[in-house]
Short mmCIF file of C-alpha atoms in Angstrom, two decimals:
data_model
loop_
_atom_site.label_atom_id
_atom_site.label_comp_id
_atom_site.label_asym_id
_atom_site.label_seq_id
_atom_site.Cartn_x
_atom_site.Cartn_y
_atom_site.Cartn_z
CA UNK I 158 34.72 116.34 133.75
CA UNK I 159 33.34 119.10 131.75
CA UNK I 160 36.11 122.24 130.35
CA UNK I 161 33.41 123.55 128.78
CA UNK I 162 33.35 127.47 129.52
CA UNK I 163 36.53 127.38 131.64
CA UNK I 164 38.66 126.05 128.50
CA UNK I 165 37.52 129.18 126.70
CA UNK I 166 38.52 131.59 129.06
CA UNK I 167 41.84 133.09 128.93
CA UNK I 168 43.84 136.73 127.69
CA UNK I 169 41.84 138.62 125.60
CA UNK I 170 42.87 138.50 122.29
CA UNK I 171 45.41 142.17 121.06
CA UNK I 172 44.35 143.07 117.42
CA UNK I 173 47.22 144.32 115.43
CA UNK I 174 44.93 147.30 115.04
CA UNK I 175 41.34 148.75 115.73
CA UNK I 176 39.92 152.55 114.81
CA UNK I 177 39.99 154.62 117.87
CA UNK I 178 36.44 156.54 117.50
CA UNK I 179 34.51 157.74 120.26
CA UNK I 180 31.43 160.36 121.35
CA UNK I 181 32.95 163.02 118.90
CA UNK I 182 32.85 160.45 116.11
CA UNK I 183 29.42 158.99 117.47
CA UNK I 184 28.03 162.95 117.65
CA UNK I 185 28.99 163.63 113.95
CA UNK I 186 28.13 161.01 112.64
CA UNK I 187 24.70 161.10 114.19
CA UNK I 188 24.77 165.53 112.87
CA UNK I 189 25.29 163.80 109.16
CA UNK I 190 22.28 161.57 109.48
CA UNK I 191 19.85 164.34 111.02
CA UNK I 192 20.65 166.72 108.42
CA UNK I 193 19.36 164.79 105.45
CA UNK I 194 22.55 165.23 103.01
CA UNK I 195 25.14 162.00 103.33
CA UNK I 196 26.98 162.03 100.07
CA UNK I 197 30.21 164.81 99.12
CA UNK I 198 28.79 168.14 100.54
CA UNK I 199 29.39 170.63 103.20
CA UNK I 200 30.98 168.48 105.34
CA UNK I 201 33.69 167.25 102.49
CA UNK I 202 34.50 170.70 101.47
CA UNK I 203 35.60 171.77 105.70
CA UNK I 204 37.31 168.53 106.07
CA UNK I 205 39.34 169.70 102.93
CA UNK I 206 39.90 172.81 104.18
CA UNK I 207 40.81 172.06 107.77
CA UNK I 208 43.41 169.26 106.44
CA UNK I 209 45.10 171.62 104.38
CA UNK I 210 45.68 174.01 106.93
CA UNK I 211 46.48 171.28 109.05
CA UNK I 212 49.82 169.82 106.87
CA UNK I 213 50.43 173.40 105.26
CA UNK I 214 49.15 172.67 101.85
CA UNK I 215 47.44 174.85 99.33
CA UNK I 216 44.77 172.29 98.10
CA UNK I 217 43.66 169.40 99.62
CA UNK I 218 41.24 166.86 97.81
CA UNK I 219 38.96 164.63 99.14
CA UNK I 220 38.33 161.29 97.73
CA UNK I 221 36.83 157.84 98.83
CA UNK I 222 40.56 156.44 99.28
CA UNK I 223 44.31 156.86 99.02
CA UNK I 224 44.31 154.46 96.03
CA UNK I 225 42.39 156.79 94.22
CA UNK I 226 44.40 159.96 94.95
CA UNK I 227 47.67 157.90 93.35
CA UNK I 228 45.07 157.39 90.32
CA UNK I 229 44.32 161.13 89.69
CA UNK I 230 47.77 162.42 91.01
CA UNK I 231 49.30 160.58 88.29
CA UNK I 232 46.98 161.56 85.29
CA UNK I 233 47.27 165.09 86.72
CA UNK I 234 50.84 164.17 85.96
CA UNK I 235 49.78 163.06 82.50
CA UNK I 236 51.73 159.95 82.18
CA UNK I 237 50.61 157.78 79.26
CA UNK I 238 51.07 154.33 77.79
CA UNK I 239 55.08 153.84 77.66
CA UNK I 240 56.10 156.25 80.45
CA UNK I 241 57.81 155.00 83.44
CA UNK I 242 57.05 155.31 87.21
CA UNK I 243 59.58 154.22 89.76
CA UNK I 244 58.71 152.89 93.01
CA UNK I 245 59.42 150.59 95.80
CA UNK I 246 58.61 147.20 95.56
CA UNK I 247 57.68 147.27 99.33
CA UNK I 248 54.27 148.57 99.20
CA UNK I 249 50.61 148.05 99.11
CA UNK I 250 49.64 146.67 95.85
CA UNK I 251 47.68 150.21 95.46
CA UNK I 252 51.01 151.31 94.94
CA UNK I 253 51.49 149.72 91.86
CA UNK I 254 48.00 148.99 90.37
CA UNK I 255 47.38 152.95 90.24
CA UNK I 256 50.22 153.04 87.90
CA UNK I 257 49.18 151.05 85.88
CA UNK I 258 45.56 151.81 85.66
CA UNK I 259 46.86 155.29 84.90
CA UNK I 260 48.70 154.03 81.76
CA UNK I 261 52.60 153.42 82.91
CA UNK I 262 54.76 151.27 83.83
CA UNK I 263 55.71 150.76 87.08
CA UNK I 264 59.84 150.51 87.93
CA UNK I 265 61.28 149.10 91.00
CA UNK I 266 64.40 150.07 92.77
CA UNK I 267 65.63 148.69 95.99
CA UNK I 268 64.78 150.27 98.93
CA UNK I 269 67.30 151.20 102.16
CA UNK I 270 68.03 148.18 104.19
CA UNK I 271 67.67 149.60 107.59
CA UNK I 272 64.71 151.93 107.14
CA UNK I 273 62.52 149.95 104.40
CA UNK I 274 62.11 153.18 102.11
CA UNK I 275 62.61 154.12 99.06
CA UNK I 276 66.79 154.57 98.11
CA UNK I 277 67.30 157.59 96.75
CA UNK I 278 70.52 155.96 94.66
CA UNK I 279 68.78 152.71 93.44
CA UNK I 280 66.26 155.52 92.29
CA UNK I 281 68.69 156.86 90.37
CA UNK I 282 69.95 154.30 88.99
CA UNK I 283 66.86 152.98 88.02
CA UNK I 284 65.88 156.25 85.63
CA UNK I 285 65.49 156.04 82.10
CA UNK I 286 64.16 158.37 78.83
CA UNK I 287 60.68 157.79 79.96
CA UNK I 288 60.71 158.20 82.96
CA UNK I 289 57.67 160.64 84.36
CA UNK I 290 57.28 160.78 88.15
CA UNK I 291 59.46 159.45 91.10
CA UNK I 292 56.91 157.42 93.68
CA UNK I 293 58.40 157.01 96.91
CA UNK I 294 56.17 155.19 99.74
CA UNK I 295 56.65 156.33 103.67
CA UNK I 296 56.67 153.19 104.92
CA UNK I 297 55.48 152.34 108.49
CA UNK I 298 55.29 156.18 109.12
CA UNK I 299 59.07 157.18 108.49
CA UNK I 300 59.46 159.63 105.76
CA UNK I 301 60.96 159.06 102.39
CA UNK I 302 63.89 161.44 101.98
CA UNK I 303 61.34 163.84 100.31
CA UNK I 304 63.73 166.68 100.03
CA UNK I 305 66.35 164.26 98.35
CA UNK I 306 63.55 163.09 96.09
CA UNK I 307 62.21 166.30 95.43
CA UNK I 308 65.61 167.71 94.55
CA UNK I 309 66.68 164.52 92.32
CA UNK I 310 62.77 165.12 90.56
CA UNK I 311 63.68 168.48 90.14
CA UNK I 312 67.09 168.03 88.53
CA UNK I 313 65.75 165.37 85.79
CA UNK I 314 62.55 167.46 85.18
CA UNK I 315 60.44 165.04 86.70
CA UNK I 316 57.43 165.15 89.03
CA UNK I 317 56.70 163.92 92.40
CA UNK I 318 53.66 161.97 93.76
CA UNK I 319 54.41 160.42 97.30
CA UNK I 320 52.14 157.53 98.78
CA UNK I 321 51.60 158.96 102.15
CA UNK I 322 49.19 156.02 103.21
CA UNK I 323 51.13 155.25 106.48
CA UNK I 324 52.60 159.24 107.15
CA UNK I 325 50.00 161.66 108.33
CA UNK I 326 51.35 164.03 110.71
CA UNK I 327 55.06 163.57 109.74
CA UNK I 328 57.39 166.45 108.78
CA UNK I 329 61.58 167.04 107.59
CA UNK I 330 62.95 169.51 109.18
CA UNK I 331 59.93 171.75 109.81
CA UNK I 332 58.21 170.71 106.20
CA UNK I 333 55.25 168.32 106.90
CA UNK I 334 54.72 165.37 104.69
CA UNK I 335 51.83 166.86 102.39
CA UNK I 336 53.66 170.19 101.38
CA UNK I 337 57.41 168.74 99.12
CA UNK I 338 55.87 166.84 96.79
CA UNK I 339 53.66 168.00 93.51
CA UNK I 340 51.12 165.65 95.00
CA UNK I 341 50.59 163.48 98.18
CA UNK I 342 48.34 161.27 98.80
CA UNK I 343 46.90 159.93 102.23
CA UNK I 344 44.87 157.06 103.61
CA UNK I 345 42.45 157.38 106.12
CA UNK I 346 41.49 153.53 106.19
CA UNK I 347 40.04 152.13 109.47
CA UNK I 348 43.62 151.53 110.69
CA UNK I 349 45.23 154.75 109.67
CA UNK I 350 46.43 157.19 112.62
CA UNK I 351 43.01 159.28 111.05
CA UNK I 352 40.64 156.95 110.07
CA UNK I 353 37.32 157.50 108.48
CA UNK I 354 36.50 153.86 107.73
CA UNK I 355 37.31 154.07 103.75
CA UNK I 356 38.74 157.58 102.72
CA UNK I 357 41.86 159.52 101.17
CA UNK I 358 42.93 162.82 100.69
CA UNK I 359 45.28 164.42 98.35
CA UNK I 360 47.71 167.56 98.81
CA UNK I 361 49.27 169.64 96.65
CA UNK I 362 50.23 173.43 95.76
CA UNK I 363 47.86 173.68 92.28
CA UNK I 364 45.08 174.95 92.20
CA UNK I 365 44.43 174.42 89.10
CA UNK I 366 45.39 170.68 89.24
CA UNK I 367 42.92 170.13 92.12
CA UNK I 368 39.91 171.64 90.51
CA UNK I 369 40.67 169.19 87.87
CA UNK I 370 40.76 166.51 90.23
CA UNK I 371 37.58 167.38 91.83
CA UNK I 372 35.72 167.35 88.60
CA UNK I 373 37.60 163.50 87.63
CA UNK I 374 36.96 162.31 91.00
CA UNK I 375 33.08 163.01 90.14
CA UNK I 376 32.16 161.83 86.70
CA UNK I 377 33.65 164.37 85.15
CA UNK I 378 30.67 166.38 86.28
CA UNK I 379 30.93 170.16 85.93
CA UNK I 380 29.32 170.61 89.46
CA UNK I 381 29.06 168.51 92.31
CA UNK I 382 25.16 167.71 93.56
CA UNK I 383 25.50 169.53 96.64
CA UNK I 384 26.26 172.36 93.97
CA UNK I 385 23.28 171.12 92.15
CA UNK I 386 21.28 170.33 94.83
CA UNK I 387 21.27 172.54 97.59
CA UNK I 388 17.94 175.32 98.36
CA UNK I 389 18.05 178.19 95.03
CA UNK I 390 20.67 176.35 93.07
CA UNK I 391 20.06 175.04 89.06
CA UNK I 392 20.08 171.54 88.67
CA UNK I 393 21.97 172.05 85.59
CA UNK I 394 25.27 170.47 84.46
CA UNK I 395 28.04 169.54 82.03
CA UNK I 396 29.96 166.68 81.51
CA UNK I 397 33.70 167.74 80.78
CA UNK I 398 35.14 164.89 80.86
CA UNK I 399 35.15 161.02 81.32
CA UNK I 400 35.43 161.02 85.09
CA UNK I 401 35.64 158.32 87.93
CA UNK I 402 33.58 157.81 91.13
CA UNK I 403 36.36 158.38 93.82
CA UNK I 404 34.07 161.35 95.37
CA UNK I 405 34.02 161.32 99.54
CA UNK I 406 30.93 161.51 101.25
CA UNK I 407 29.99 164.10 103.95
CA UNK I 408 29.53 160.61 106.58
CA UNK I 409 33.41 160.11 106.13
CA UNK I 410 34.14 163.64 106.29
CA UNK I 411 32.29 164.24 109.72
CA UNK I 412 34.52 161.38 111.00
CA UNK I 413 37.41 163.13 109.48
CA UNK I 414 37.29 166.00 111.20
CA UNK I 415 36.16 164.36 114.84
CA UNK I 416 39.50 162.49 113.72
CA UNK I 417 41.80 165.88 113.53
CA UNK I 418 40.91 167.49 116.12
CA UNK I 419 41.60 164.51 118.46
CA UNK I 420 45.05 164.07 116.36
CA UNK I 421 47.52 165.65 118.12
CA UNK I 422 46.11 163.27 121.51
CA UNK I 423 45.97 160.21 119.44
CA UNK I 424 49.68 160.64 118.10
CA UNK I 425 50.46 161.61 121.80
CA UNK I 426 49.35 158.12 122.75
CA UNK I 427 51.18 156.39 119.89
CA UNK I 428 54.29 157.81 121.34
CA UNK I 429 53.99 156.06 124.78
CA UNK I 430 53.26 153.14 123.24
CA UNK I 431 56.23 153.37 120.90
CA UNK I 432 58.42 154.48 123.80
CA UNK I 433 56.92 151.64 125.56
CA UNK I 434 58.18 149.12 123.04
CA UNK I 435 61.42 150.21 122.28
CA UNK I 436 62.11 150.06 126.20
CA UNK I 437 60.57 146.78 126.27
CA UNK I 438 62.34 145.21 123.27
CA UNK I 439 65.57 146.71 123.54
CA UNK I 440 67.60 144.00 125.26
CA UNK I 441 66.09 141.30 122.99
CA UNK I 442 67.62 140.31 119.91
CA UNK I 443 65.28 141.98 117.79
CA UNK I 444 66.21 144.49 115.20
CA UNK I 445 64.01 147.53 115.59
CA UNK I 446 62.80 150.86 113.79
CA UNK I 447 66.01 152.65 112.64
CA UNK I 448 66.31 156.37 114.06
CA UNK I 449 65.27 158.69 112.58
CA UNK I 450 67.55 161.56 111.30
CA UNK I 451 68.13 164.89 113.35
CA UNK I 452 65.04 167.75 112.49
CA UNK I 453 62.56 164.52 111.00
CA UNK I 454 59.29 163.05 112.56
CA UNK I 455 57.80 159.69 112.38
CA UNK I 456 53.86 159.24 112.20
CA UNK I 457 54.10 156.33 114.07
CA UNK I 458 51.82 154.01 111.73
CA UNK I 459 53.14 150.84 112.52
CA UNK I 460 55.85 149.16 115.18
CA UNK I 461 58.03 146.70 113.41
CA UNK I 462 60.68 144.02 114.07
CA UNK I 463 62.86 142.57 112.50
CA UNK I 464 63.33 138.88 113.09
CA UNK I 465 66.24 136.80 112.11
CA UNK I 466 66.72 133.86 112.73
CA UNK I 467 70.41 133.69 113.23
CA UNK I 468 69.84 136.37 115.95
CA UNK I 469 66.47 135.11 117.64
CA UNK I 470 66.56 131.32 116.88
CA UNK I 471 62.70 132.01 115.30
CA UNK I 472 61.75 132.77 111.55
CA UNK I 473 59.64 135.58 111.60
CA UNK I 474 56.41 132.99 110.11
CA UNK I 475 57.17 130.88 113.13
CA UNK I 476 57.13 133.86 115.28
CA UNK I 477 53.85 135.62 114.14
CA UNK I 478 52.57 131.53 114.34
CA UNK I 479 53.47 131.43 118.16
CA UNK I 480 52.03 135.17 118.93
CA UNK I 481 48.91 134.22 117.00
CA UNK I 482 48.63 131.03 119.58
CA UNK I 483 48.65 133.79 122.53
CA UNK I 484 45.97 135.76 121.15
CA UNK I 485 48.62 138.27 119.84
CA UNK I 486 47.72 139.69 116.32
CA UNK I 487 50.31 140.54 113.98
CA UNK I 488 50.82 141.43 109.95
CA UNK I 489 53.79 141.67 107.83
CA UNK I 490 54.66 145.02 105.95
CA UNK I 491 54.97 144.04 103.21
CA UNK I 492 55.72 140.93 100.85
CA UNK I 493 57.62 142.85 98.03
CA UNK I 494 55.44 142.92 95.27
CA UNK I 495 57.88 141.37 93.14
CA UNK I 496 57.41 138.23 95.04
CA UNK I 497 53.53 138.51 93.98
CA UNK I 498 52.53 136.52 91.14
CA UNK I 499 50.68 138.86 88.82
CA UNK I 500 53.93 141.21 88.81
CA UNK I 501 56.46 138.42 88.83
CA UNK I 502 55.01 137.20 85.32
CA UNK I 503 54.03 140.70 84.02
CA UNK I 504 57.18 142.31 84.14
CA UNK I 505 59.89 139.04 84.04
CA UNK I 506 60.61 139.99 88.11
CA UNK I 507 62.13 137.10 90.69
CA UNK I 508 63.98 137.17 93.59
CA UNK I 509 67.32 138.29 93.99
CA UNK I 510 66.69 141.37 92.22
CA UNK I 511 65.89 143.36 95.34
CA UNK I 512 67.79 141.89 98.31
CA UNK I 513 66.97 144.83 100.37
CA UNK I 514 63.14 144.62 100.04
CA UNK I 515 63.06 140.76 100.26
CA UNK I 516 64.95 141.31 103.53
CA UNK I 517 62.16 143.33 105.06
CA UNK I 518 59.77 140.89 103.57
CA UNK I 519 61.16 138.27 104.61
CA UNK I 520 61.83 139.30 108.30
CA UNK I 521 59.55 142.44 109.03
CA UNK I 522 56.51 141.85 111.74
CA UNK I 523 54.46 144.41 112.99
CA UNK I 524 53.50 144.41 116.48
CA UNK I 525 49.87 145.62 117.81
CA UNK I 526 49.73 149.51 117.18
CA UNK I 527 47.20 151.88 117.49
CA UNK I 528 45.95 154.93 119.53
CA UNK I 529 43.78 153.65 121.44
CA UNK I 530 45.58 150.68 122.47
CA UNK I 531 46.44 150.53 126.39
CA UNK I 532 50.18 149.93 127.76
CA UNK I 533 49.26 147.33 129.44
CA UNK I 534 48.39 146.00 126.08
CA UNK I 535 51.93 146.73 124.74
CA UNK I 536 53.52 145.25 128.14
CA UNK I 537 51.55 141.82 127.10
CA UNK I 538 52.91 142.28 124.00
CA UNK I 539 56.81 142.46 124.99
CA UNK I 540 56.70 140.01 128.00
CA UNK I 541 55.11 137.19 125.48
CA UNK I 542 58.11 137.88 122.79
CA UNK I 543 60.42 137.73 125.69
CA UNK I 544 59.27 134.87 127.07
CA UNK I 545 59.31 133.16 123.51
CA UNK I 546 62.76 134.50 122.16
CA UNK I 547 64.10 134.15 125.61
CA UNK I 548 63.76 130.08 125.06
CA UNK I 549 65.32 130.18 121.40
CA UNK I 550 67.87 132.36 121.56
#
């Protein structure tokens, strides 16, 4: 007897997480290509402007991605060879490879066992003579402590560049994410809350030290082409100094700002669907996002658990295994970069030297999450843990 199509049907499969563009994206988009002019342009320079108003910032610079706004925030800081960074070790490798492209050494201290970010003491603690710049991370879309890191920066004379990959549209007690530290920079990857497909943007209150970045991010060049380019304008320029390519074009920009103005609905939506899980997965022995402190908001990036197996009878490999076998997509946030080869050798790292971080790397899973995901999605989601923990535990 044939199975043929019938043993191919079942559930359709939940990603862990999908950009949620529609006809506004489609129409600007489509306004780019008519007009003739794709690259950094008109477009770039609104999308800078309406995301500064947006978070409250005095600058805001666009760039082809969040790595590269951790790049030229830190040379704006002008570390060098032999100056020190501190960090989190549960990150993005970005996290770390922009310090060292931009000449320092990164540090790791241990980050807060329930929450996953930065601690402001083992940050402390971790501060030497050369240190430059405190780099905290906002993991998952909870914030940082950024007016404890801001004050302990400002007490040792040191700057302050946040990795706000995960934290658009977060805020501390009325300060959005974007406006504390001397520079923060965002991703708009395809999975971001805003996505533009590839894309980053940088805040921060100089405007002096984003004119500077505008002319790195482009060559060096003295004037951008649309400067060059557009009707009546000399073709003419200098170069000033030995730039980069991190420029954004005006195709991610128009799907930037399609993006903010449909913000405040797509975080909206990422609210039921966190209120949705943390209903669902409350009984369960699960651990789940710590609360946030009184006056703070979460960007809602990512949903994660935390599974142990002394609580849940599953290892959290085993787990993401068995959701992967019902068409459930998941990811893990992060493996500490420690753990990673290239940093374990580089700077004499192993394990057991940040219990905290290995903890969430060890046991963190993040569940399907994004805006345009439907409840009943997220219902699928919670009755196929259940059903799974239900016969461990």
């Amino acid at each position: 007897m044939s199975t043929g199509p019938r043993a191919l049907t079942g559930p359709a499969f939940v990603p862990l997480a999908r950009p949620d563009m529609g006809e506004a994206e489609l129409s600007a988009v489509a306004e780019v290509l008519a007009s003739g002019w794709l690259t950094t342009g008109p477009r770039v320079k609104a999308f800078e402007a309406a995301f500064a108003q947006h978070v409250g910032a005095q600058e805001a610079v666009a760039l082809n991605s969040c790595t590269a706004g951790l790049h030229l925030a830190l040379l704006a800081c002008a570390v060098a060879p032999g100056d020190e960074v501190v960090t989190t070790p549960l990150t993005f490798c970005a996290t770390a490879n922009a310090i060292l492209h931009a000449g320092a050494t990164p540090v790791f201290a241990d980050v807060d066992r329930d929450t996953g970010t930065l601690s402001v003491a083992a940050a402390t603690a971790a501060l030497t003579p050369r240190t430059r710049v405190l780099l905290p991370v906002h993991h998952a879309g909870r914030p940082a402590d950024p007016l404890a890191f801001r004050a302990l920066a400002d007490g040792r004379g040191l700057r302050v560049v946040e990795d706000a990959a995960h934290c658009v549209d977060a805020s501390v007690h009325g300060q959005r994410i974007g406006t504390i530290a001397d520079f923060t920079a965002f991703s708009f990857y395809s999975t971001k809350n805003l996505a533009t497909g590839e894309g980053g943007m940088v805040t921060t209150a100089s405007a002096d030290e984003a004119d500077w970045m505008r002319v790195a991010a482009l060559h060096g060049l003295s004037r951008d082409a649309w400067a060059r380019y557009a009707p009546g304008a000399p073709a003419q320029y200098d170069v000033v100094m030995a730039g980069f390519k991190y420029n954004m074009m005006d195709l991610q920009a128009a799907l930037g700002l399609a993006q903010l103005a449909r913000l405040a609905e797509m975080q909206a939506h990422r609210a039921r669907l966190w209120d949705r899980y943390e209903s669902g997965l409350r009984a369960l022995p699960l651990g789940r996002p710590a609360p946030l402190p009184e006056g703070w908001t979460h960007a809602r990036h990512l949903y994660t658990v935390m599974v142990e197996p002394d609580r849940c009878g599953w290892t959290r490999d085993a787990l993401q295994a068995a959701l992967g076998r019902e068409g459930i997509g998941t990811s893990v946030h992060f493996r500490a970069l420690h753990l990673h080869t290239y940093y374990a050798q580089r700077f004499s790292l192993d394990r057991g030297m940040f219990p905290n971080a290995e903890h969430h790397s060890d046991h963190a899973l993040s569940l399907p999450f994004w805006s345009g995901m439907p409840l009943a999605d997220a219902d699928r989601v919670v009755e196929t843990i259940a059903r799974l923990v239900s016969g461990r535990a």
